[in-house]
Amino acid sequence: MRATVRPTIPHDGGFTFAERPEAEAPDARIIWHADLDPDTLRVIATPTIVGDPDGVDPATLARWLTVVADVSGIEHAVLSDGWRHVRLDLEAGTLTGGTPITFEYRVRGIASAMTRILPLRRLLDIVRRRRFAPSLFPHDHRIERWLVLLRVHDALTDGASQREIACALFGAARVQSEWSGASDSMRSRVRRLVKDARAMAQGGYRHIMQSDRRN
């Protein structure tokens, strides 16, 4: 099996297991703590026989699959193409045993079950069709703002001034004409971005991840 298996290490912040900080975003396979990733599916993996129509060979998912184990030996996994993902927490069994398994899905209640339908559909589609269907991963328009906040935070960390941040975001020519103009809108916008970027870095990302993302 060629799935990535990372060693057990203490979780850092919102991560269940830390990722290499130098990894480019599309190459990172971040496994967020289930409390911060409400789409996490709880499953039991039971060994099965080759050819079982309900079974799946984890080796066929190896190019997307990252598996880690916590200090008690319980496995946590993510299927990701770098942009989209499905998170799994195994209550029992293993994805690294080298044999086909059958998933038992741990879904309960009414409201709680509703939040698991979409990630379950995503998992089933990945297993059946070997793809991350765009229709099951609709674009979230808030991502653009979150990326801007990350850029602003990186700039602040590097010691950039608010004007330098504005140049990076809007271009030097526009800043030259608007920064000291009659309107304070550009400076106000940059100040808000700086404030929000600092708030995000100080724990606001948890609110972002826990916000209602259901479809």
XYZ file of N, CA, C and O in Angstrom:
860
model
N 0.842 -1.197 0.000
C 0.000 0.000 0.000
C 0.871 1.237 0.000
O 1.803 1.355 0.788
N 0.570 2.222 -0.860
C 1.402 3.410 -0.977
C 0.817 4.615 -0.251
O 1.281 5.726 -0.411
N -0.229 4.424 0.542
C -0.795 5.553 1.269
C 0.238 6.135 2.217
O 1.072 5.425 2.762
N 0.181 7.435 2.383
C 1.082 8.098 3.315
C 0.683 7.749 4.738
O -0.477 7.879 5.119
N 1.653 7.302 5.528
C 1.409 6.996 6.931
C 2.358 7.842 7.748
O 3.567 7.652 7.708
N 1.813 8.807 8.486
C 2.653 9.705 9.264
C 2.763 9.200 10.692
O 1.826 8.603 11.227
N 3.878 9.466 11.361
C 4.056 8.997 12.730
C 3.170 9.749 13.705
O 2.690 10.837 13.429
N 2.988 9.126 14.858
C 2.203 9.747 15.906
C 2.979 10.878 16.551
O 4.106 10.711 16.982
N 2.363 12.082 16.598
C 2.950 13.219 17.287
C 1.841 13.990 17.966
O 0.682 13.884 17.574
N 2.125 14.771 18.981
C 1.065 15.526 19.649
C 0.421 16.505 18.680
O 1.084 17.066 17.814
N -0.889 16.723 18.844
C -1.560 17.682 17.956
C -1.146 19.096 18.319
O -0.811 19.408 19.444
N -1.151 19.969 17.315
C -0.693 21.349 17.471
C -1.816 22.279 17.073
O -2.220 22.308 15.925
N -2.341 23.050 18.026
C -3.444 23.955 17.712
C -4.666 23.177 17.269
O -5.168 22.343 17.988
N -5.168 23.469 16.067
C -6.350 22.786 15.569
C -6.046 21.487 14.860
O -6.957 20.783 14.452
N -4.759 21.176 14.681
C -4.411 19.956 13.979
C -4.458 18.761 14.925
O -4.020 18.825 16.058
N -4.978 17.643 14.425
C -4.813 16.398 15.152
C -3.361 15.949 15.043
O -2.772 15.449 15.987
N -2.783 16.141 13.858
C -1.378 15.827 13.612
C -0.804 16.934 12.743
O -1.428 17.359 11.780
N 0.366 17.405 13.077
C 0.962 18.519 12.351
C 1.455 18.076 10.981
O 1.858 16.943 10.780
N 1.432 19.005 10.039
C 1.963 18.786 8.693
C 3.266 19.553 8.571
O 3.526 20.496 9.323
N 4.106 19.148 7.628
C 5.364 19.858 7.390
C 5.055 21.307 7.011
O 4.329 21.559 6.062
N 5.592 22.286 7.734
C 5.262 23.686 7.442
C 5.747 24.152 6.094
O 5.217 25.116 5.541
N 6.770 23.488 5.528
C 7.290 23.918 4.239
C 6.470 23.372 3.064
O 6.700 23.738 1.909
N 5.512 22.501 3.327
C 4.728 21.892 2.253
C 3.821 22.930 1.607
O 3.177 23.732 2.288
N 3.770 22.924 0.274
C 2.832 23.785 -0.437
C 1.405 23.343 -0.111
O 1.147 22.156 0.133
N 0.471 24.298 -0.119
C -0.902 23.989 0.275
C -1.493 22.796 -0.470
O -2.104 21.921 0.148
N -1.352 22.691 -1.817
C -1.945 21.538 -2.498
C -1.298 20.210 -2.128
O -1.899 19.152 -2.331
N -0.062 20.257 -1.586
C 0.629 19.022 -1.211
C 0.388 18.636 0.239
O 0.680 17.502 0.639
N -0.114 19.565 1.028
C -0.338 19.294 2.448
C -1.568 18.410 2.617
O -2.554 18.551 1.911
N -1.464 17.494 3.545
C -2.599 16.637 3.876
C -2.879 16.836 5.362
O -2.524 16.025 6.207
N -3.524 17.957 5.660
C -3.755 18.345 7.043
C -4.915 17.539 7.618
O -5.964 17.409 6.992
N -4.709 17.010 8.795
C -5.757 16.275 9.496
C -6.184 17.131 10.684
O -5.541 17.146 11.725
N -7.269 17.866 10.489
C -7.770 18.737 11.542
C -8.441 17.920 12.625
O -8.972 16.833 12.375
N -8.427 18.455 13.838
C -9.156 17.821 14.923
C -10.635 17.759 14.548
O -11.179 18.685 13.952
N -11.290 16.658 14.902
C -12.692 16.468 14.516
C -13.593 17.570 15.050
O -14.613 17.894 14.430
N -13.237 18.176 16.186
C -14.042 19.266 16.721
C -14.037 20.476 15.796
O -14.958 21.298 15.828
N -12.980 20.613 14.972
C -12.873 21.744 14.062
C -13.251 21.376 12.636
O -13.320 22.247 11.779
N -13.442 20.102 12.379
C -13.831 19.643 11.044
C -15.143 18.897 11.191
O -15.171 17.671 11.314
N -16.265 19.618 11.196
C -17.552 18.988 11.482
C -18.002 17.975 10.446
O -18.980 17.261 10.668
N -17.308 17.886 9.308
C -17.652 16.899 8.293
C -16.987 15.547 8.544
O -17.141 14.620 7.744
N -16.236 15.420 9.635
C -15.532 14.176 9.914
C -16.514 13.015 10.070
O -17.491 13.102 10.813
N -16.217 11.925 9.354
C -17.037 10.714 9.445
C -16.414 9.745 10.443
O -15.212 9.490 10.405
N -17.228 9.197 11.314
C -16.784 8.164 12.242
C -17.123 6.811 11.637
O -18.275 6.560 11.267
N -16.126 5.934 11.529
C -16.329 4.653 10.864
C -15.655 3.531 11.641
O -14.750 3.752 12.446
N -16.112 2.323 11.370
C -15.452 1.097 11.804
C -15.029 0.366 10.542
O -15.810 0.234 9.596
N -13.783 -0.082 10.502
C -13.263 -0.802 9.335
C -13.119 -2.282 9.695
O -12.349 -2.641 10.590
N -13.873 -3.124 9.001
C -13.863 -4.562 9.262
C -13.257 -5.294 8.083
O -13.640 -5.039 6.936
N -12.300 -6.205 8.309
C -11.712 -6.954 7.189
C -12.789 -7.714 6.412
O -13.755 -8.225 6.988
N -12.624 -7.786 5.101
C -13.563 -8.508 4.261
C -12.779 -9.247 3.182
O -11.546 -9.221 3.150
N -13.484 -9.905 2.294
C -12.837 -10.700 1.254
C -12.761 -9.916 -0.047
O -13.555 -9.001 -0.294
N -11.802 -10.271 -0.872
C -11.683 -9.658 -2.188
C -12.943 -9.976 -2.997
O -13.411 -11.114 -3.022
N -13.505 -8.973 -3.636
C -14.705 -9.158 -4.431
C -15.994 -8.854 -3.709
O -17.063 -8.845 -4.328
N -15.929 -8.599 -2.410
C -17.120 -8.214 -1.663
C -17.637 -6.884 -2.220
O -16.918 -5.889 -2.230
N -18.891 -6.830 -2.705
C -19.391 -5.584 -3.301
C -19.466 -4.433 -2.304
O -19.511 -3.263 -2.712
N -19.477 -4.725 -1.025
C -19.488 -3.671 -0.010
C -18.085 -3.328 0.466
O -17.918 -2.419 1.287
N -17.089 -4.031 -0.037
C -15.731 -3.823 0.433
C -14.966 -2.799 -0.390
O -15.368 -2.436 -1.499
N -13.857 -2.338 0.178
C -12.968 -1.419 -0.520
C -11.535 -1.764 -0.129
O -11.253 -2.075 1.031
N -10.659 -1.756 -1.112
C -9.243 -1.969 -0.845
C -8.590 -0.604 -0.659
O -8.518 0.181 -1.604
N -8.114 -0.282 0.548
C -7.497 1.033 0.756
C -6.360 1.328 -0.210
O -6.071 2.504 -0.490
N -5.713 0.297 -0.739
C -4.606 0.515 -1.670
C -5.069 1.232 -2.935
O -4.294 1.965 -3.561
N -6.330 1.065 -3.308
C -6.843 1.735 -4.507
C -7.045 3.229 -4.270
O -7.249 3.979 -5.222
N -6.994 3.645 -3.020
C -7.163 5.061 -2.670
C -5.848 5.692 -2.236
O -5.825 6.823 -1.760
N -4.739 4.965 -2.426
C -3.460 5.351 -1.828
C -2.982 6.739 -2.248
O -2.368 7.447 -1.457
N -3.258 7.150 -3.476
C -2.737 8.446 -3.923
C -3.382 9.624 -3.211
O -2.856 10.737 -3.248
N -4.519 9.392 -2.561
C -5.197 10.463 -1.826
C -5.160 10.257 -0.313
O -5.510 11.159 0.434
N -4.774 9.072 0.122
C -4.993 8.672 1.511
C -3.785 8.938 2.397
O -2.666 8.525 2.087
N -4.017 9.622 3.511
C -3.030 9.792 4.569
C -3.629 9.248 5.858
O -4.759 9.579 6.207
N -2.876 8.403 6.542
C -3.355 7.768 7.766
C -2.359 8.030 8.887
O -1.154 7.900 8.690
N -2.865 8.405 10.049
C -2.035 8.585 11.234
C -2.715 7.879 12.399
O -3.917 7.626 12.372
N -1.934 7.569 13.416
C -2.473 6.923 14.611
C -2.151 7.778 15.824
O -1.060 8.344 15.933
N -3.122 7.882 16.741
C -2.869 8.647 17.953
C -2.160 7.775 18.980
O -1.798 6.625 18.697
N -1.948 8.301 20.166
C -1.153 7.595 21.171
C -1.817 6.304 21.626
O -1.154 5.400 22.134
N -3.131 6.185 21.435
C -3.823 4.954 21.810
C -3.938 3.975 20.647
O -4.530 2.902 20.798
N -3.377 4.350 19.496
C -3.398 3.460 18.341
C -4.593 3.642 17.430
O -4.704 2.949 16.412
N -5.505 4.545 17.768
C -6.675 4.805 16.934
C -6.249 5.589 15.700
O -5.521 6.578 15.796
N -6.736 5.159 14.535
C -6.337 5.800 13.283
C -7.257 6.970 12.918
O -8.467 6.936 13.142
N -6.624 7.992 12.353
C -7.313 9.143 11.787
C -6.817 9.266 10.352
O -5.628 9.062 10.085
N -7.711 9.590 9.440
C -7.321 9.580 8.028
C -7.958 10.748 7.287
O -8.973 11.313 7.710
N -7.324 11.084 6.178
C -7.905 12.075 5.274
C -7.684 11.596 3.845
O -6.617 11.076 3.508
N -8.722 11.717 3.038
C -8.638 11.533 1.600
C -8.645 12.925 0.990
O -9.612 13.679 1.170
N -7.577 13.297 0.284
C -7.489 14.664 -0.233
C -6.712 14.698 -1.537
O -5.716 13.992 -1.695
N -7.195 15.545 -2.458
C -6.460 15.801 -3.693
C -5.679 17.101 -3.593
O -5.145 17.593 -4.576
N -5.606 17.659 -2.386
C -4.900 18.903 -2.165
C -5.811 20.101 -2.046
O -5.443 21.114 -1.447
N -7.017 19.992 -2.576
C -7.977 21.097 -2.521
C -9.262 20.682 -1.815
O -9.904 21.486 -1.150
N -9.643 19.444 -1.985
C -10.865 18.921 -1.366
C -10.499 17.737 -0.488
O -9.474 17.084 -0.714
N -11.336 17.441 0.493
C -10.977 16.363 1.386
C -12.205 15.709 2.010
O -13.291 16.287 2.042
N -11.986 14.494 2.502
C -12.949 13.781 3.345
C -12.171 13.252 4.543
O -11.149 12.590 4.379
N -12.625 13.574 5.749
C -11.942 13.158 6.980
C -12.630 11.950 7.587
O -13.862 11.879 7.642
N -11.827 10.984 8.054
C -12.331 9.776 8.697
C -11.674 9.606 10.056
O -10.458 9.765 10.188
N -12.468 9.281 11.056
C -11.958 8.833 12.346
C -12.400 7.391 12.539
O -13.605 7.102 12.524
N -11.444 6.492 12.694
C -11.761 5.078 12.860
C -11.996 4.772 14.337
O -11.116 4.977 15.169
N -13.175 4.264 14.638
C -13.453 3.850 16.005
C -12.889 2.463 16.265
O -12.649 2.101 17.423
N -12.697 1.707 15.198
C -12.092 0.370 15.302
C -11.604 -0.026 13.916
O -12.091 0.468 12.901
N -10.614 -0.928 13.889
C -10.094 -1.403 12.616
C -8.930 -0.561 12.124
O -8.464 0.357 12.801
N -8.482 -0.885 10.911
C -7.326 -0.209 10.348
C -7.459 -0.046 8.845
O -8.110 -0.866 8.175
N -6.833 1.012 8.336
C -6.743 1.219 6.893
C -5.375 0.827 6.363
O -5.103 0.981 5.178
N -4.515 0.349 7.217
C -3.131 0.055 6.825
C -2.803 -1.425 6.933
O -1.634 -1.799 6.961
N -3.818 -2.264 6.985
C -3.564 -3.694 7.147
C -3.236 -4.423 5.865
O -2.868 -5.603 5.890
N -3.381 -3.744 4.725
C -3.045 -4.374 3.458
C -4.115 -5.298 2.922
O -3.871 -6.036 1.962
N -5.301 -5.278 3.499
C -6.392 -6.138 3.043
C -7.652 -5.309 2.837
O -7.806 -4.235 3.443
N -8.599 -5.792 2.002
C -9.861 -5.070 1.819
C -10.638 -4.980 3.126
O -10.543 -5.858 3.993
N -11.412 -3.913 3.243
C -12.225 -3.717 4.436
C -13.627 -3.265 4.037
O -13.859 -2.817 2.907
N -14.540 -3.410 4.986
C -15.889 -2.880 4.833
C -16.092 -1.799 5.880
O -15.748 -1.991 7.050
N -16.620 -0.661 5.444
C -16.889 0.426 6.367
C -18.261 0.259 7.015
O -19.250 -0.050 6.343
N -18.319 0.492 8.312
C -19.577 0.667 9.021
C -19.615 2.122 9.459
O -18.708 2.599 10.140
N -20.646 2.842 9.046
C -20.702 4.281 9.264
C -21.442 4.595 10.554
O -22.552 4.109 10.777
N -20.844 5.413 11.390
C -21.412 5.754 12.679
C -22.211 7.048 12.541
O -21.674 8.148 12.659
N -23.507 6.891 12.260
C -24.404 8.032 12.082
C -25.555 7.876 13.067
O -26.101 6.785 13.231
N -25.913 8.988 13.734
C -26.966 8.907 14.729
C -27.820 10.171 14.704
O -27.402 11.210 14.207
N -29.040 10.037 15.271
C -29.896 11.192 15.455
C -30.507 11.736 14.168
O -30.496 11.081 13.126
N -31.028 12.937 14.261
C -31.647 13.619 13.129
C -30.747 14.762 12.669
O -30.170 14.728 11.586
N -30.607 15.789 13.510
C -29.769 16.929 13.133
C -28.337 16.498 12.892
O -27.703 16.922 11.922
N -27.800 15.641 13.760
C -26.416 15.189 13.599
C -26.247 14.385 12.320
O -25.236 14.503 11.626
N -27.240 13.552 11.993
C -27.149 12.744 10.782
C -27.166 13.604 9.530
O -26.483 13.297 8.543
N -27.930 14.692 9.560
C -28.022 15.550 8.388
C -26.652 16.118 8.009
O -26.352 16.300 6.828
N -25.822 16.405 9.001
C -24.509 16.981 8.705
C -23.534 15.946 8.173
O -22.442 16.314 7.737
N -23.899 14.668 8.209
C -23.001 13.608 7.734
C -23.355 13.113 6.335
O -22.602 12.370 5.732
N -24.507 13.536 5.829
C -24.963 13.010 4.538
C -24.018 13.412 3.413
O -23.605 12.575 2.603
N -23.659 14.706 3.345
C -22.795 15.161 2.258
C -21.408 14.517 2.320
O -20.933 14.002 1.292
N -20.711 14.509 3.472
C -19.402 13.837 3.489
C -19.499 12.343 3.180
O -18.587 11.786 2.554
N -20.598 11.698 3.563
C -20.761 10.287 3.224
C -20.931 10.109 1.720
O -20.331 9.205 1.115
N -21.714 10.978 1.091
C -21.859 10.916 -0.366
C -20.512 11.135 -1.052
O -20.203 10.481 -2.054
N -19.719 12.051 -0.515
C -18.399 12.305 -1.089
C -17.522 11.065 -0.998
O -16.851 10.689 -1.962
N -17.511 10.437 0.169
C -16.694 9.234 0.338
C -17.128 8.131 -0.615
O -16.289 7.503 -1.278
N -18.429 7.885 -0.705
C -18.924 6.832 -1.586
C -18.554 7.108 -3.040
O -18.185 6.189 -3.784
N -18.640 8.366 -3.453
C -18.315 8.711 -4.833
C -16.826 8.530 -5.109
O -16.438 8.054 -6.182
N -15.969 8.906 -4.140
C -14.528 8.725 -4.313
C -14.192 7.243 -4.449
O -13.404 6.832 -5.318
N -14.787 6.416 -3.592
C -14.510 4.978 -3.626
C -15.007 4.357 -4.922
O -14.311 3.548 -5.545
N -16.181 4.756 -5.370
C -16.778 4.144 -6.556
C -16.171 4.660 -7.855
O -15.939 3.892 -8.788
N -15.916 5.957 -7.931
C -15.540 6.575 -9.203
C -14.096 7.061 -9.257
O -13.641 7.543 -10.302
N -13.388 6.965 -8.122
C -11.978 7.391 -8.061
C -11.825 8.847 -8.506
O -11.016 9.183 -9.362
N -12.617 9.713 -7.900
C -12.571 11.124 -8.269
C -13.138 11.949 -7.115
O -13.815 11.417 -6.225
N -12.847 13.251 -7.153
C -13.469 14.203 -6.249
C -14.440 15.016 -7.099
O -14.035 15.949 -7.793
N -15.710 14.633 -7.082
C -16.694 15.244 -7.968
C -16.908 16.708 -7.609
O -17.287 17.016 -6.472
N -16.690 17.642 -8.554
C -16.911 19.070 -8.260
C -18.317 19.360 -7.750
O -18.500 20.250 -6.910
N -19.300 18.614 -8.217
C -20.681 18.872 -7.798
C -20.896 18.584 -6.318
O -21.829 19.129 -5.705
N -20.050 17.738 -5.732
C -20.175 17.408 -4.314
C -19.275 18.273 -3.441
O -19.303 18.167 -2.211
N -18.461 19.106 -4.075
C -17.578 20.020 -3.362
C -17.793 21.437 -3.896
O -16.926 21.999 -4.551
N -18.972 22.019 -3.662
C -19.267 23.348 -4.215
C -18.291 24.392 -3.702
O -17.824 24.333 -2.565
N -18.005 25.363 -4.556
C -17.053 26.411 -4.200
C -17.618 27.297 -3.094
O -18.778 27.678 -3.119
N -16.796 27.590 -2.115
C -17.166 28.488 -1.019
C -16.528 29.848 -1.310
O -15.307 29.985 -1.286
N -17.349 30.841 -1.560
C -16.841 32.151 -1.968
C -16.096 32.876 -0.848
O -15.388 33.852 -1.111
N -16.229 32.391 0.377
C -15.490 33.009 1.482
C -14.003 32.694 1.437
O -13.197 33.353 2.088
N -13.648 31.662 0.664
C -12.251 31.245 0.622
C -11.355 32.377 0.142
O -10.227 32.534 0.630
N -11.822 33.171 -0.832
C -10.999 34.258 -1.351
C -10.610 35.225 -0.231
O -9.453 35.650 -0.142
N -11.568 35.557 0.625
C -11.244 36.473 1.720
C -10.275 35.820 2.703
O -9.355 36.470 3.197
N -10.485 34.546 2.994
C -9.579 33.866 3.920
C -8.154 33.852 3.372
O -7.190 34.015 4.125
N -8.025 33.679 2.054
C -6.688 33.693 1.462
C -6.051 35.076 1.577
O -4.842 35.194 1.818
N -6.871 36.121 1.403
C -6.353 37.482 1.571
C -5.866 37.684 3.006
O -4.792 38.255 3.245
N -6.635 37.200 3.969
C -6.231 37.350 5.374
C -4.933 36.606 5.657
O -4.086 37.085 6.425
N -4.752 35.454 5.035
C -3.494 34.734 5.204
C -2.331 35.525 4.614
O -1.244 35.584 5.207
N -2.551 36.133 3.457
C -1.498 36.959 2.853
C -1.154 38.144 3.746
O 0.025 38.484 3.933
N -2.195 38.776 4.298
C -1.961 39.921 5.169
C -1.200 39.492 6.419
O -0.255 40.170 6.852
N -1.565 38.358 6.998
C -0.860 37.882 8.191
C 0.599 37.582 7.880
O 1.498 37.927 8.663
N 0.861 36.946 6.728
C 2.248 36.674 6.335
C 3.031 37.972 6.178
O 4.202 38.059 6.580
N 2.392 38.981 5.581
C 3.063 40.270 5.391
C 3.372 40.929 6.731
O 4.462 41.481 6.932
N 2.430 40.877 7.665
C 2.660 41.439 8.990
C 3.811 40.728 9.692
O 4.651 41.359 10.344
N 3.839 39.404 9.552
C 4.920 38.623 10.162
C 6.276 39.031 9.605
O 7.287 39.040 10.323
N 6.297 39.399 8.325
C 7.544 39.828 7.681
C 7.868 41.292 7.953
O 8.870 41.813 7.442
N 7.004 41.988 8.701
C 7.272 43.374 9.066
C 6.775 44.410 8.081
O 7.201 45.573 8.129
N 5.875 44.038 7.198
C 5.375 44.985 6.197
C 4.497 46.057 6.840
O 3.776 45.794 7.804
N 4.551 47.247 6.290
C 3.672 48.329 6.736
C 2.311 48.160 6.068
O 2.142 47.381 5.120
N 1.331 48.914 6.552
C 0.004 48.831 5.956
C 0.024 49.308 4.502
O -0.676 48.753 3.654
N 0.827 50.305 4.209
C 0.914 50.770 2.820
C 1.542 49.693 1.945
O 1.103 49.483 0.801
N 2.555 49.009 2.433
C 3.180 47.927 1.659
C 2.192 46.797 1.434
O 2.172 46.182 0.350
N 1.375 46.533 2.431
C 0.341 45.506 2.265
C -0.645 45.939 1.182
O -1.043 45.139 0.325
N -1.029 47.207 1.203
C -1.946 47.720 0.178
C -1.353 47.580 -1.216
O -2.056 47.211 -2.168
N -0.057 47.863 -1.364
C 0.596 47.729 -2.678
C 0.553 46.289 -3.164
O 0.335 46.025 -4.353
N 0.762 45.360 -2.241
C 0.742 43.942 -2.622
C -0.655 43.494 -3.037
O -0.813 42.671 -3.942
N -1.670 44.054 -2.402
C -3.046 43.637 -2.683
C -3.665 44.356 -3.862
O -4.395 43.757 -4.659
N -3.386 45.662 -3.981
C -4.097 46.481 -4.970
C -3.207 47.042 -6.073
O -3.722 47.608 -7.041
N -1.904 46.909 -5.917
C -0.989 47.444 -6.917
C -0.470 48.814 -6.525
O -1.201 49.642 -5.976
N 0.804 49.056 -6.828
C 1.452 50.304 -6.423
C 0.805 51.531 -7.071
O 0.681 52.589 -6.434
N 0.389 51.408 -8.331
C -0.190 52.557 -9.027
C -1.483 53.008 -8.366
O -1.705 54.211 -8.156
N -2.335 52.062 -8.008
C -3.607 52.425 -7.366
C -3.355 53.018 -5.977
O -4.011 53.986 -5.593
N -2.406 52.433 -5.253
C -2.094 52.962 -3.922
C -1.551 54.384 -4.030
O -1.886 55.266 -3.234
N -0.718 54.623 -5.042
C -0.139 55.955 -5.236
C -1.219 57.013 -5.428
O -1.120 58.142 -4.918
N -2.287 56.644 -6.104
C -3.337 57.620 -6.411
C -4.403 57.711 -5.330
O -5.071 58.750 -5.195
N -4.571 56.672 -4.514
C -5.690 56.647 -3.578
C -5.289 56.711 -2.109
O -6.118 57.082 -1.267
N -4.045 56.353 -1.785
C -3.658 56.216 -0.375
C -3.815 57.535 0.388
O -4.292 57.556 1.520
N -3.431 58.619 -0.225
C -3.512 59.921 0.454
C -4.584 60.811 -0.158
O -4.541 62.040 -0.031
N -5.549 60.204 -0.831
C -6.602 60.973 -1.483
C -7.648 61.461 -0.503
O -7.551 61.291 0.720
N -8.703 62.053 -1.059
C -9.773 62.613 -0.232
C -10.519 61.527 0.527
O -10.988 61.746 1.652
N -10.622 60.366 -0.082
C -11.324 59.257 0.570
C -10.339 58.420 1.384
O -9.203 58.185 0.963
N -10.792 57.952 2.534
C -9.970 57.107 3.405
C -10.323 55.634 3.227
O -9.936 54.801 4.039
N -11.045 55.303 2.162
C -11.600 53.952 2.030
C -10.518 52.879 1.927
O -10.645 51.807 2.537
N -9.448 53.150 1.165
C -8.415 52.136 1.018
C -7.700 51.888 2.341
O -7.480 50.735 2.745
N -7.331 52.948 3.020
C -6.650 52.775 4.305
C -7.553 52.071 5.312
O -7.101 51.208 6.066
N -8.828 52.427 5.308
C -9.776 51.776 6.223
C -9.900 50.289 5.912
O -9.957 49.451 6.821
N -9.921 49.981 4.607
C -10.027 48.579 4.220
C -8.796 47.798 4.671
O -8.925 46.682 5.196
N -7.623 48.356 4.504
C -6.400 47.675 4.927
C -6.370 47.520 6.440
O -5.967 46.472 6.960
N -6.808 48.542 7.161
C -6.851 48.440 8.625
C -7.768 47.306 9.068
O -7.443 46.560 10.001
N -8.915 47.174 8.394
C -9.838 46.080 8.739
C -9.205 44.725 8.444
O -9.353 43.778 9.223
N -8.519 44.629 7.311
C -7.868 43.369 6.961
C -6.788 43.017 7.978
O -6.645 41.842 8.362
N -6.021 44.004 8.397
C -4.984 43.754 9.404
C -5.620 43.272 10.706
O -5.149 42.307 11.325
N -6.684 43.948 11.133
C -7.374 43.558 12.369
C -7.904 42.134 12.261
O -7.733 41.313 13.181
N -8.555 41.816 11.133
C -9.141 40.485 10.964
C -8.066 39.416 10.829
O -8.245 38.287 11.312
N -6.949 39.744 10.180
C -5.869 38.774 10.033
C -5.279 38.431 11.397
O -4.983 37.256 11.687
N -5.098 39.426 12.243
C -4.560 39.176 13.590
C -5.539 38.363 14.416
O -5.148 37.453 15.154
N -6.832 38.673 14.281
C -7.843 37.925 15.031
C -7.882 36.475 14.577
O -8.018 35.549 15.393
N -7.759 36.248 13.268
C -7.760 34.886 12.744
C -6.580 34.095 13.294
O -6.718 32.947 13.719
N -5.403 34.720 13.297
C -4.201 34.030 13.766
C -4.259 33.738 15.253
O -3.635 32.777 15.722
N -5.022 34.521 16.002
C -5.105 34.349 17.447
C -6.230 33.405 17.870
O -6.581 33.341 19.041
N -6.761 32.663 16.919
C -7.789 31.671 17.240
C -9.069 31.814 16.456
O -9.945 30.954 16.537
N -9.195 32.882 15.692
C -10.404 33.073 14.910
C -10.620 32.009 13.849
O -11.750 31.789 13.410
N -9.530 31.343 13.439
C -9.670 30.283 12.436
C -10.584 29.178 12.937
O -11.231 28.477 12.151
N -10.654 29.000 14.251
C -11.540 27.972 14.799
C -13.007 28.298 14.493
O -13.785 27.419 14.136
N -13.360 29.582 14.617
C -14.728 29.994 14.293
C -15.015 29.783 12.809
O -16.108 29.356 12.432
N -14.017 30.077 11.958
C -14.187 29.880 10.518
C -14.496 28.421 10.222
O -15.414 28.092 9.476
N -13.730 27.513 10.819
C -13.886 26.101 10.515
C -15.175 25.531 11.093
O -15.754 24.603 10.544
N -15.634 26.095 12.205
C -16.844 25.585 12.841
C -18.104 26.244 12.326
O -19.193 25.863 12.699
N -17.948 27.245 11.437
C -19.121 27.942 10.915
C -19.936 27.010 10.040
O -19.454 25.991 9.559
N -21.166 27.370 9.812
C -22.088 26.520 9.063
C -21.687 26.476 7.599
O -21.785 27.451 6.888
N -21.216 25.280 7.157
C -20.792 25.119 5.766
C -21.682 24.123 5.046
O -21.314 23.563 4.026
N -22.836 23.860 5.592
C -23.675 22.816 5.020
C -24.324 23.284 3.720
O -24.554 24.458 3.506
N -24.657 22.308 2.882
C -25.280 22.587 1.583
C -26.657 21.938 1.517
O -26.884 20.941 2.136
